[in-house]
JSON list of C-alpha atoms in Angstrom, two decimals:
[
{"chain": "A", "resi": 1, "resn": "UNK", "atom": "CA", "xyz": [-40.57, -24.66, -27.33]},
{"chain": "A", "resi": 2, "resn": "UNK", "atom": "CA", "xyz": [-39.99, -28.10, -28.87]},
{"chain": "A", "resi": 3, "resn": "UNK", "atom": "CA", "xyz": [-36.35, -27.99, -27.83]},
{"chain": "A", "resi": 4, "resn": "UNK", "atom": "CA", "xyz": [-37.31, -27.24, -24.21]},
{"chain": "A", "resi": 5, "resn": "UNK", "atom": "CA", "xyz": [-39.83, -30.09, -24.16]},
{"chain": "A", "resi": 6, "resn": "UNK", "atom": "CA", "xyz": [-37.25, -32.52, -25.51]},
{"chain": "A", "resi": 7, "resn": "UNK", "atom": "CA", "xyz": [-34.75, -31.27, -22.93]},
{"chain": "A", "resi": 8, "resn": "UNK", "atom": "CA", "xyz": [-37.30, -31.84, -20.13]},
{"chain": "A", "resi": 9, "resn": "UNK", "atom": "CA", "xyz": [-37.92, -35.37, -21.43]},
{"chain": "A", "resi": 10, "resn": "UNK", "atom": "CA", "xyz": [-34.17, -36.05, -21.57]},
{"chain": "A", "resi": 11, "resn": "UNK", "atom": "CA", "xyz": [-33.64, -34.91, -17.97]},
{"chain": "A", "resi": 12, "resn": "UNK", "atom": "CA", "xyz": [-36.62, -36.90, -16.64]},
{"chain": "A", "resi": 13, "resn": "UNK", "atom": "CA", "xyz": [-35.49, -40.08, -18.42]},
{"chain": "A", "resi": 14, "resn": "UNK", "atom": "CA", "xyz": [-31.98, -39.77, -16.97]},
{"chain": "A", "resi": 15, "resn": "UNK", "atom": "CA", "xyz": [-33.23, -39.00, -13.47]},
{"chain": "A", "resi": 16, "resn": "UNK", "atom": "CA", "xyz": [-35.69, -41.91, -13.57]},
{"chain": "A", "resi": 17, "resn": "UNK", "atom": "CA", "xyz": [-33.00, -44.34, -14.75]},
{"chain": "A", "resi": 18, "resn": "UNK", "atom": "CA", "xyz": [-30.66, -43.11, -12.01]},
{"chain": "A", "resi": 19, "resn": "UNK", "atom": "CA", "xyz": [-33.45, -43.44, -9.43]},
{"chain": "A", "resi": 20, "resn": "UNK", "atom": "CA", "xyz": [-34.13, -47.03, -10.48]},
{"chain": "A", "resi": 21, "resn": "UNK", "atom": "CA", "xyz": [-30.44, -47.93, -10.30]},
{"chain": "A", "resi": 22, "resn": "UNK", "atom": "CA", "xyz": [-29.83, -46.31, -6.90]},
{"chain": "A", "resi": 23, "resn": "UNK", "atom": "CA", "xyz": [-32.91, -47.80, -5.21]},
{"chain": "A", "resi": 24, "resn": "UNK", "atom": "CA", "xyz": [-31.53, -51.25, -6.04]},
{"chain": "A", "resi": 25, "resn": "UNK", "atom": "CA", "xyz": [-29.05, -50.68, -3.20]},
{"chain": "A", "resi": 26, "resn": "UNK", "atom": "CA", "xyz": [-31.82, -50.19, -0.63]},
{"chain": "A", "resi": 27, "resn": "UNK", "atom": "CA", "xyz": [-33.99, -53.25, -1.31]},
{"chain": "A", "resi": 28, "resn": "UNK", "atom": "CA", "xyz": [-34.18, -55.56, 1.71]},
{"chain": "A", "resi": 29, "resn": "UNK", "atom": "CA", "xyz": [-35.00, -58.73, -0.24]},
{"chain": "A", "resi": 30, "resn": "UNK", "atom": "CA", "xyz": [-34.07, -59.27, -3.87]},
{"chain": "A", "resi": 31, "resn": "UNK", "atom": "CA", "xyz": [-36.34, -60.97, -6.37]},
{"chain": "A", "resi": 32, "resn": "UNK", "atom": "CA", "xyz": [-34.67, -62.22, -9.53]},
{"chain": "A", "resi": 33, "resn": "UNK", "atom": "CA", "xyz": [-37.52, -61.51, -11.94]},
{"chain": "A", "resi": 34, "resn": "UNK", "atom": "CA", "xyz": [-38.21, -58.12, -10.39]},
{"chain": "A", "resi": 35, "resn": "UNK", "atom": "CA", "xyz": [-34.56, -57.11, -10.75]},
{"chain": "A", "resi": 36, "resn": "UNK", "atom": "CA", "xyz": [-34.56, -58.27, -14.35]},
{"chain": "A", "resi": 37, "resn": "UNK", "atom": "CA", "xyz": [-37.58, -56.03, -14.95]},
{"chain": "A", "resi": 38, "resn": "UNK", "atom": "CA", "xyz": [-35.79, -53.16, -13.21]},
{"chain": "A", "resi": 39, "resn": "UNK", "atom": "CA", "xyz": [-32.93, -53.31, -15.72]},
{"chain": "A", "resi": 40, "resn": "UNK", "atom": "CA", "xyz": [-35.29, -53.61, -18.67]},
{"chain": "A", "resi": 41, "resn": "UNK", "atom": "CA", "xyz": [-37.05, -50.42, -17.59]},
{"chain": "A", "resi": 42, "resn": "UNK", "atom": "CA", "xyz": [-33.72, -48.70, -16.99]},
{"chain": "A", "resi": 43, "resn": "UNK", "atom": "CA", "xyz": [-32.60, -49.72, -20.49]},
{"chain": "A", "resi": 44, "resn": "UNK", "atom": "CA", "xyz": [-35.81, -48.31, -21.99]},
{"chain": "A", "resi": 45, "resn": "UNK", "atom": "CA", "xyz": [-35.33, -45.03, -20.12]},
{"chain": "A", "resi": 46, "resn": "UNK", "atom": "CA", "xyz": [-31.71, -44.71, -21.27]},
{"chain": "A", "resi": 47, "resn": "UNK", "atom": "CA", "xyz": [-32.72, -45.50, -24.85]},
{"chain": "A", "resi": 48, "resn": "UNK", "atom": "CA", "xyz": [-35.38, -42.79, -24.66]},
{"chain": "A", "resi": 49, "resn": "UNK", "atom": "CA", "xyz": [-32.83, -40.37, -23.20]},
{"chain": "A", "resi": 50, "resn": "UNK", "atom": "CA", "xyz": [-30.46, -41.09, -26.09]},
{"chain": "A", "resi": 51, "resn": "UNK", "atom": "CA", "xyz": [-33.36, -40.58, -28.50]},
{"chain": "A", "resi": 52, "resn": "UNK", "atom": "CA", "xyz": [-34.24, -37.16, -27.07]},
{"chain": "A", "resi": 53, "resn": "UNK", "atom": "CA", "xyz": [-30.59, -36.12, -27.08]},
{"chain": "A", "resi": 54, "resn": "UNK", "atom": "CA", "xyz": [-30.26, -37.01, -30.76]},
{"chain": "A", "resi": 55, "resn": "UNK", "atom": "CA", "xyz": [-33.54, -35.22, -31.50]},
{"chain": "A", "resi": 56, "resn": "UNK", "atom": "CA", "xyz": [-32.16, -32.10, -29.84]},
{"chain": "A", "resi": 57, "resn": "UNK", "atom": "CA", "xyz": [-28.78, -32.38, -31.55]},
{"chain": "A", "resi": 58, "resn": "UNK", "atom": "CA", "xyz": [-29.91, -33.18, -35.08]},
{"chain": "A", "resi": 59, "resn": "UNK", "atom": "CA", "xyz": [-33.39, -31.64, -34.97]},
{"chain": "A", "resi": 60, "resn": "UNK", "atom": "CA", "xyz": [-35.22, -34.48, -36.74]},
{"chain": "A", "resi": 61, "resn": "UNK", "atom": "CA", "xyz": [-38.63, -33.40, -35.45]},
{"chain": "A", "resi": 62, "resn": "UNK", "atom": "CA", "xyz": [-37.88, -29.69, -35.81]},
{"chain": "A", "resi": 63, "resn": "UNK", "atom": "CA", "xyz": [-36.79, -30.20, -39.42]},
{"chain": "A", "resi": 64, "resn": "UNK", "atom": "CA", "xyz": [-39.80, -32.23, -40.52]},
{"chain": "A", "resi": 65, "resn": "UNK", "atom": "CA", "xyz": [-42.77, -33.73, -38.73]},
{"chain": "A", "resi": 66, "resn": "UNK", "atom": "CA", "xyz": [-42.71, -36.63, -41.17]},
{"chain": "A", "resi": 67, "resn": "UNK", "atom": "CA", "xyz": [-39.01, -37.32, -40.59]},
{"chain": "A", "resi": 68, "resn": "UNK", "atom": "CA", "xyz": [-39.56, -37.07, -36.84]},
{"chain": "A", "resi": 69, "resn": "UNK", "atom": "CA", "xyz": [-42.47, -39.51, -37.09]},
{"chain": "A", "resi": 70, "resn": "UNK", "atom": "CA", "xyz": [-40.31, -42.16, -38.80]},
{"chain": "A", "resi": 71, "resn": "UNK", "atom": "CA", "xyz": [-37.52, -41.80, -36.22]},
{"chain": "A", "resi": 72, "resn": "UNK", "atom": "CA", "xyz": [-39.96, -41.75, -33.30]},
{"chain": "A", "resi": 73, "resn": "UNK", "atom": "CA", "xyz": [-41.84, -44.86, -34.29]},
{"chain": "A", "resi": 74, "resn": "UNK", "atom": "CA", "xyz": [-38.61, -46.83, -34.73]},
{"chain": "A", "resi": 75, "resn": "UNK", "atom": "CA", "xyz": [-37.47, -45.85, -31.22]},
{"chain": "A", "resi": 76, "resn": "UNK", "atom": "CA", "xyz": [-40.76, -45.85, -29.35]},
{"chain": "A", "resi": 77, "resn": "UNK", "atom": "CA", "xyz": [-41.60, -49.43, -30.31]},
{"chain": "A", "resi": 78, "resn": "UNK", "atom": "CA", "xyz": [-38.60, -51.11, -28.61]},
{"chain": "A", "resi": 79, "resn": "UNK", "atom": "CA", "xyz": [-38.91, -48.72, -25.63]},
{"chain": "A", "resi": 80, "resn": "UNK", "atom": "CA", "xyz": [-42.59, -49.52, -25.14]},
{"chain": "A", "resi": 81, "resn": "UNK", "atom": "CA", "xyz": [-41.86, -53.22, -25.59]},
{"chain": "A", "resi": 82, "resn": "UNK", "atom": "CA", "xyz": [-39.19, -53.11, -22.89]},
{"chain": "A", "resi": 83, "resn": "UNK", "atom": "CA", "xyz": [-41.64, -51.45, -20.51]},
{"chain": "A", "resi": 84, "resn": "UNK", "atom": "CA", "xyz": [-44.33, -54.01, -21.37]},
{"chain": "A", "resi": 85, "resn": "UNK", "atom": "CA", "xyz": [-41.90, -56.93, -21.01]},
{"chain": "A", "resi": 86, "resn": "UNK", "atom": "CA", "xyz": [-40.79, -55.60, -17.63]},
{"chain": "A", "resi": 87, "resn": "UNK", "atom": "CA", "xyz": [-44.38, -55.38, -16.40]},
{"chain": "A", "resi": 88, "resn": "UNK", "atom": "CA", "xyz": [-45.29, -58.79, -17.81]},
{"chain": "A", "resi": 89, "resn": "UNK", "atom": "CA", "xyz": [-42.14, -60.36, -16.39]},
{"chain": "A", "resi": 90, "resn": "UNK", "atom": "CA", "xyz": [-43.19, -59.40, -12.87]},
{"chain": "A", "resi": 91, "resn": "UNK", "atom": "CA", "xyz": [-46.70, -60.77, -13.36]},
{"chain": "A", "resi": 92, "resn": "UNK", "atom": "CA", "xyz": [-46.25, -63.93, -15.45]},
{"chain": "A", "resi": 93, "resn": "UNK", "atom": "CA", "xyz": [-44.94, -67.12, -13.94]},
{"chain": "A", "resi": 94, "resn": "UNK", "atom": "CA", "xyz": [-44.97, -69.38, -16.99]},
{"chain": "A", "resi": 95, "resn": "UNK", "atom": "CA", "xyz": [-43.37, -69.88, -20.38]},
{"chain": "A", "resi": 96, "resn": "UNK", "atom": "CA", "xyz": [-45.69, -67.42, -22.14]},
{"chain": "A", "resi": 97, "resn": "UNK", "atom": "CA", "xyz": [-43.07, -64.79, -21.41]},
{"chain": "A", "resi": 98, "resn": "UNK", "atom": "CA", "xyz": [-40.94, -66.31, -24.18]},
{"chain": "A", "resi": 99, "resn": "UNK", "atom": "CA", "xyz": [-43.91, -66.34, -26.54]},
{"chain": "A", "resi": 100, "resn": "UNK", "atom": "CA", "xyz": [-44.54, -62.66, -25.89]},
{"chain": "A", "resi": 101, "resn": "UNK", "atom": "CA", "xyz": [-40.88, -61.88, -26.50]},
{"chain": "A", "resi": 102, "resn": "UNK", "atom": "CA", "xyz": [-40.98, -63.66, -29.86]},
{"chain": "A", "resi": 103, "resn": "UNK", "atom": "CA", "xyz": [-44.21, -61.96, -30.98]},
{"chain": "A", "resi": 104, "resn": "UNK", "atom": "CA", "xyz": [-42.95, -58.47, -30.09]},
{"chain": "A", "resi": 105, "resn": "UNK", "atom": "CA", "xyz": [-39.64, -59.18, -31.83]},
{"chain": "A", "resi": 106, "resn": "UNK", "atom": "CA", "xyz": [-41.52, -60.38, -34.92]},
{"chain": "A", "resi": 107, "resn": "UNK", "atom": "CA", "xyz": [-43.62, -57.21, -34.95]},
{"chain": "A", "resi": 108, "resn": "UNK", "atom": "CA", "xyz": [-40.51, -55.04, -34.78]},
{"chain": "A", "resi": 109, "resn": "UNK", "atom": "CA", "xyz": [-38.89, -57.07, -37.57]},
{"chain": "A", "resi": 110, "resn": "UNK", "atom": "CA", "xyz": [-42.02, -56.53, -39.70]},
{"chain": "A", "resi": 111, "resn": "UNK", "atom": "CA", "xyz": [-41.86, -52.82, -38.92]},
{"chain": "A", "resi": 112, "resn": "UNK", "atom": "CA", "xyz": [-38.24, -52.63, -40.04]},
{"chain": "A", "resi": 113, "resn": "UNK", "atom": "CA", "xyz": [-39.15, -54.56, -43.18]},
{"chain": "A", "resi": 114, "resn": "UNK", "atom": "CA", "xyz": [-41.94, -52.05, -43.92]},
{"chain": "A", "resi": 115, "resn": "UNK", "atom": "CA", "xyz": [-39.46, -49.22, -43.47]},
{"chain": "A", "resi": 116, "resn": "UNK", "atom": "CA", "xyz": [-36.94, -50.93, -45.78]},
{"chain": "A", "resi": 117, "resn": "UNK", "atom": "CA", "xyz": [-39.59, -51.43, -48.49]},
{"chain": "A", "resi": 118, "resn": "UNK", "atom": "CA", "xyz": [-40.78, -47.83, -48.18]},
{"chain": "A", "resi": 119, "resn": "UNK", "atom": "CA", "xyz": [-37.22, -46.53, -48.32]},
{"chain": "A", "resi": 120, "resn": "UNK", "atom": "CA", "xyz": [-36.40, -48.64, -51.37]},
{"chain": "A", "resi": 121, "resn": "UNK", "atom": "CA", "xyz": [-39.41, -47.22, -53.25]},
{"chain": "A", "resi": 122, "resn": "UNK", "atom": "CA", "xyz": [-38.96, -43.59, -52.22]},
{"chain": "A", "resi": 123, "resn": "UNK", "atom": "CA", "xyz": [-35.18, -43.39, -51.90]},
{"chain": "A", "resi": 124, "resn": "UNK", "atom": "CA", "xyz": [-35.55, -41.25, -48.77]},
{"chain": "A", "resi": 125, "resn": "UNK", "atom": "CA", "xyz": [-36.98, -41.29, -45.25]},
{"chain": "A", "resi": 126, "resn": "UNK", "atom": "CA", "xyz": [-40.20, -39.91, -46.70]},
{"chain": "A", "resi": 127, "resn": "UNK", "atom": "CA", "xyz": [-41.61, -43.41, -47.13]},
{"chain": "A", "resi": 128, "resn": "UNK", "atom": "CA", "xyz": [-45.18, -42.34, -47.80]},
{"chain": "A", "resi": 129, "resn": "UNK", "atom": "CA", "xyz": [-47.99, -44.74, -46.90]},
{"chain": "A", "resi": 130, "resn": "UNK", "atom": "CA", "xyz": [-45.51, -47.22, -45.46]},
{"chain": "A", "resi": 131, "resn": "UNK", "atom": "CA", "xyz": [-45.29, -44.98, -42.40]},
{"chain": "A", "resi": 132, "resn": "UNK", "atom": "CA", "xyz": [-48.91, -45.85, -41.63]},
{"chain": "A", "resi": 133, "resn": "UNK", "atom": "CA", "xyz": [-48.11, -49.54, -42.05]},
{"chain": "A", "resi": 134, "resn": "UNK", "atom": "CA", "xyz": [-45.40, -49.11, -39.42]},
{"chain": "A", "resi": 135, "resn": "UNK", "atom": "CA", "xyz": [-47.80, -47.21, -37.17]},
{"chain": "A", "resi": 136, "resn": "UNK", "atom": "CA", "xyz": [-50.46, -49.94, -37.55]},
{"chain": "A", "resi": 137, "resn": "UNK", "atom": "CA", "xyz": [-47.91, -52.59, -36.55]},
{"chain": "A", "resi": 138, "resn": "UNK", "atom": "CA", "xyz": [-46.86, -50.49, -33.57]},
{"chain": "A", "resi": 139, "resn": "UNK", "atom": "CA", "xyz": [-50.45, -50.01, -32.40]},
{"chain": "A", "resi": 140, "resn": "UNK", "atom": "CA", "xyz": [-51.10, -53.72, -32.85]},
{"chain": "A", "resi": 141, "resn": "UNK", "atom": "CA", "xyz": [-48.09, -54.43, -30.66]},
{"chain": "A", "resi": 142, "resn": "UNK", "atom": "CA", "xyz": [-49.42, -52.04, -27.99]},
{"chain": "A", "resi": 143, "resn": "UNK", "atom": "CA", "xyz": [-52.86, -53.67, -27.97]},
{"chain": "A", "resi": 144, "resn": "UNK", "atom": "CA", "xyz": [-51.34, -57.16, -27.75]},
{"chain": "A", "resi": 145, "resn": "UNK", "atom": "CA", "xyz": [-49.04, -56.22, -24.86]},
{"chain": "A", "resi": 146, "resn": "UNK", "atom": "CA", "xyz": [-51.82, -54.52, -22.89]},
{"chain": "A", "resi": 147, "resn": "UNK", "atom": "CA", "xyz": [-54.12, -57.51, -23.42]},
{"chain": "A", "resi": 148, "resn": "UNK", "atom": "CA", "xyz": [-51.51, -59.99, -22.18]},
{"chain": "A", "resi": 149, "resn": "UNK", "atom": "CA", "xyz": [-50.59, -57.86, -19.17]},
{"chain": "A", "resi": 150, "resn": "UNK", "atom": "CA", "xyz": [-54.21, -57.42, -18.07]},
{"chain": "A", "resi": 151, "resn": "UNK", "atom": "CA", "xyz": [-54.76, -61.19, -18.25]},
{"chain": "A", "resi": 152, "resn": "UNK", "atom": "CA", "xyz": [-51.74, -61.85, -16.03]},
{"chain": "A", "resi": 153, "resn": "UNK", "atom": "CA", "xyz": [-52.69, -59.08, -13.61]},
{"chain": "A", "resi": 154, "resn": "UNK", "atom": "CA", "xyz": [-56.13, -60.61, -13.12]},
{"chain": "A", "resi": 155, "resn": "UNK", "atom": "CA", "xyz": [-54.54, -64.02, -12.52]},
{"chain": "A", "resi": 156, "resn": "UNK", "atom": "CA", "xyz": [-52.10, -62.56, -9.97]},
{"chain": "A", "resi": 157, "resn": "UNK", "atom": "CA", "xyz": [-54.92, -60.65, -8.23]},
{"chain": "A", "resi": 158, "resn": "UNK", "atom": "CA", "xyz": [-56.95, -63.84, -7.81]},
{"chain": "A", "resi": 159, "resn": "UNK", "atom": "CA", "xyz": [-53.87, -65.59, -6.45]},
{"chain": "A", "resi": 160, "resn": "UNK", "atom": "CA", "xyz": [-53.22, -62.85, -3.91]},
{"chain": "A", "resi": 161, "resn": "UNK", "atom": "CA", "xyz": [-56.84, -62.81, -2.83]},
{"chain": "A", "resi": 162, "resn": "UNK", "atom": "CA", "xyz": [-56.32, -66.31, -1.48]},
{"chain": "A", "resi": 163, "resn": "UNK", "atom": "CA", "xyz": [-53.42, -65.00, 0.63]},
{"chain": "A", "resi": 164, "resn": "UNK", "atom": "CA", "xyz": [-53.28, -62.22, 3.20]},
{"chain": "A", "resi": 165, "resn": "UNK", "atom": "CA", "xyz": [-55.12, -59.00, 2.51]},
{"chain": "A", "resi": 166, "resn": "UNK", "atom": "CA", "xyz": [-52.01, -56.90, 3.19]},
{"chain": "A", "resi": 167, "resn": "UNK", "atom": "CA", "xyz": [-50.25, -58.46, 0.21]},
{"chain": "A", "resi": 168, "resn": "UNK", "atom": "CA", "xyz": [-52.83, -56.87, -2.07]},
{"chain": "A", "resi": 169, "resn": "UNK", "atom": "CA", "xyz": [-52.05, -53.23, -1.31]},
{"chain": "A", "resi": 170, "resn": "UNK", "atom": "CA", "xyz": [-48.61, -52.91, -2.99]},
{"chain": "A", "resi": 171, "resn": "UNK", "atom": "CA", "xyz": [-49.78, -54.99, -5.93]},
{"chain": "A", "resi": 172, "resn": "UNK", "atom": "CA", "xyz": [-52.96, -52.90, -6.37]},
{"chain": "A", "resi": 173, "resn": "UNK", "atom": "CA", "xyz": [-50.99, -49.65, -6.44]},
{"chain": "A", "resi": 174, "resn": "UNK", "atom": "CA", "xyz": [-48.52, -51.14, -8.90]},
{"chain": "A", "resi": 175, "resn": "UNK", "atom": "CA", "xyz": [-51.30, -52.54, -11.11]},
{"chain": "A", "resi": 176, "resn": "UNK", "atom": "CA", "xyz": [-53.05, -49.17, -11.29]},
{"chain": "A", "resi": 177, "resn": "UNK", "atom": "CA", "xyz": [-49.73, -47.50, -12.15]},
{"chain": "A", "resi": 178, "resn": "UNK", "atom": "CA", "xyz": [-49.08, -50.03, -14.93]},
{"chain": "A", "resi": 179, "resn": "UNK", "atom": "CA", "xyz": [-52.53, -49.65, -16.44]},
{"chain": "A", "resi": 180, "resn": "UNK", "atom": "CA", "xyz": [-52.33, -45.87, -16.23]},
{"chain": "A", "resi": 181, "resn": "UNK", "atom": "CA", "xyz": [-49.04, -45.81, -18.09]},
{"chain": "A", "resi": 182, "resn": "UNK", "atom": "CA", "xyz": [-50.14, -48.31, -20.72]},
{"chain": "A", "resi": 183, "resn": "UNK", "atom": "CA", "xyz": [-53.50, -46.72, -21.47]},
{"chain": "A", "resi": 184, "resn": "UNK", "atom": "CA", "xyz": [-52.07, -43.20, -21.62]},
{"chain": "A", "resi": 185, "resn": "UNK", "atom": "CA", "xyz": [-49.38, -44.50, -23.97]},
{"chain": "A", "resi": 186, "resn": "UNK", "atom": "CA", "xyz": [-51.94, -46.23, -26.17]},
{"chain": "A", "resi": 187, "resn": "UNK", "atom": "CA", "xyz": [-54.05, -43.06, -26.30]},
{"chain": "A", "resi": 188, "resn": "UNK", "atom": "CA", "xyz": [-51.40, -40.44, -26.98]},
{"chain": "A", "resi": 189, "resn": "UNK", "atom": "CA", "xyz": [-48.78, -42.30, -29.00]},
{"chain": "A", "resi": 190, "resn": "UNK", "atom": "CA", "xyz": [-50.43, -41.81, -32.44]},
{"chain": "A", "resi": 191, "resn": "UNK", "atom": "CA", "xyz": [-50.72, -38.07, -31.81]},
{"chain": "A", "resi": 192, "resn": "UNK", "atom": "CA", "xyz": [-47.17, -37.88, -30.41]},
{"chain": "A", "resi": 193, "resn": "UNK", "atom": "CA", "xyz": [-45.80, -39.59, -33.52]},
{"chain": "A", "resi": 194, "resn": "UNK", "atom": "CA", "xyz": [-47.81, -37.78, -36.21]},
{"chain": "A", "resi": 195, "resn": "UNK", "atom": "CA", "xyz": [-48.39, -34.30, -34.77]},
{"chain": "A", "resi": 196, "resn": "UNK", "atom": "CA", "xyz": [-45.73, -31.97, -33.40]},
{"chain": "A", "resi": 197, "resn": "UNK", "atom": "CA", "xyz": [-48.23, -29.45, -32.05]},
{"chain": "A", "resi": 198, "resn": "UNK", "atom": "CA", "xyz": [-49.98, -32.09, -29.93]},
{"chain": "A", "resi": 199, "resn": "UNK", "atom": "CA", "xyz": [-46.71, -32.80, -28.12]},
{"chain": "A", "resi": 200, "resn": "UNK", "atom": "CA", "xyz": [-46.98, -29.56, -26.18]},
{"chain": "A", "resi": 201, "resn": "UNK", "atom": "CA", "xyz": [-50.23, -30.80, -24.62]},
{"chain": "A", "resi": 202, "resn": "UNK", "atom": "CA", "xyz": [-49.83, -34.55, -24.31]},
{"chain": "A", "resi": 203, "resn": "UNK", "atom": "CA", "xyz": [-46.09, -34.63, -23.68]},
{"chain": "A", "resi": 204, "resn": "UNK", "atom": "CA", "xyz": [-46.35, -33.49, -20.03]},
{"chain": "A", "resi": 205, "resn": "UNK", "atom": "CA", "xyz": [-49.07, -36.09, -19.38]},
{"chain": "A", "resi": 206, "resn": "UNK", "atom": "CA", "xyz": [-46.76, -38.81, -20.68]},
{"chain": "A", "resi": 207, "resn": "UNK", "atom": "CA", "xyz": [-43.95, -37.62, -18.42]},
{"chain": "A", "resi": 208, "resn": "UNK", "atom": "CA", "xyz": [-46.20, -37.59, -15.35]},
{"chain": "A", "resi": 209, "resn": "UNK", "atom": "CA", "xyz": [-47.51, -41.08, -16.17]},
{"chain": "A", "resi": 210, "resn": "UNK", "atom": "CA", "xyz": [-43.94, -42.39, -16.54]},
{"chain": "A", "resi": 211, "resn": "UNK", "atom": "CA", "xyz": [-42.88, -40.87, -13.22]},
{"chain": "A", "resi": 212, "resn": "UNK", "atom": "CA", "xyz": [-46.02, -42.26, -11.52]},
{"chain": "A", "resi": 213, "resn": "UNK", "atom": "CA", "xyz": [-45.19, -45.73, -12.80]},
{"chain": "A", "resi": 214, "resn": "UNK", "atom": "CA", "xyz": [-41.51, -45.56, -11.77]},
{"chain": "A", "resi": 215, "resn": "UNK", "atom": "CA", "xyz": [-42.37, -44.56, -8.20]},
{"chain": "A", "resi": 216, "resn": "UNK", "atom": "CA", "xyz": [-44.90, -47.38, -7.83]},
{"chain": "A", "resi": 217, "resn": "UNK", "atom": "CA", "xyz": [-42.55, -49.91, -9.41]},
{"chain": "A", "resi": 218, "resn": "UNK", "atom": "CA", "xyz": [-39.86, -49.04, -6.87]},
{"chain": "A", "resi": 219, "resn": "UNK", "atom": "CA", "xyz": [-42.42, -49.19, -4.05]},
{"chain": "A", "resi": 220, "resn": "UNK", "atom": "CA", "xyz": [-43.40, -52.70, -5.15]},
{"chain": "A", "resi": 221, "resn": "UNK", "atom": "CA", "xyz": [-39.76, -53.77, -4.89]},
{"chain": "A", "resi": 222, "resn": "UNK", "atom": "CA", "xyz": [-39.52, -52.46, -1.34]},
{"chain": "A", "resi": 223, "resn": "UNK", "atom": "CA", "xyz": [-42.56, -54.53, -0.39]},
{"chain": "A", "resi": 224, "resn": "UNK", "atom": "CA", "xyz": [-41.21, -57.83, -1.72]},
{"chain": "A", "resi": 225, "resn": "UNK", "atom": "CA", "xyz": [-40.87, -60.43, 1.05]},
{"chain": "A", "resi": 226, "resn": "UNK", "atom": "CA", "xyz": [-39.42, -63.90, 0.35]},
{"chain": "A", "resi": 227, "resn": "UNK", "atom": "CA", "xyz": [-41.93, -66.75, 0.71]},
{"chain": "A", "resi": 228, "resn": "UNK", "atom": "CA", "xyz": [-41.46, -70.47, 0.96]}
]
């Protein structure tokens, strides 16, 4: 059952990455920041696909829930950060993008440091309580990213409200898709990391949320119109 779920995740990640790449050819007007976000999301999807392939091949999660948790948290953090950066990059129009990049990179560096300390004490991937330190850092990173994205979304919404009403519709759909993905991720990620049994229930919800976001992200790109 776990193998089939991982296989379904692998296929969906590959299809979504291919869909993002192909739709680039059909965009009427290109937007530099949007295209940069497109490739960040594609990179996250391909990284997730590689992760699921390795999980299937080596059976980290099937061998041990604890071992799977360590591997998952080290992969999920950069993948989530790439998604968050891609969303924030579309919304933000100022230098805080660099600040967010540095903070997320610092969090990941702290997570790797926690893993290194735990490994040095235990001599194995069973790093004990240091796993929960890594998880706390990961959750802190999620909360920070969601907070920053919501702030920028509210700023962009107010800006669009001063423009034409039709410009709000694509943005509103995209904003709802972003928030849906982020809040589902924030809710299910601790269970997905620490509990194998919960994956059979929450895994499909995560896949649907990812697909919902990808479709709305592509739709936003089709609705971009150059302005003076």
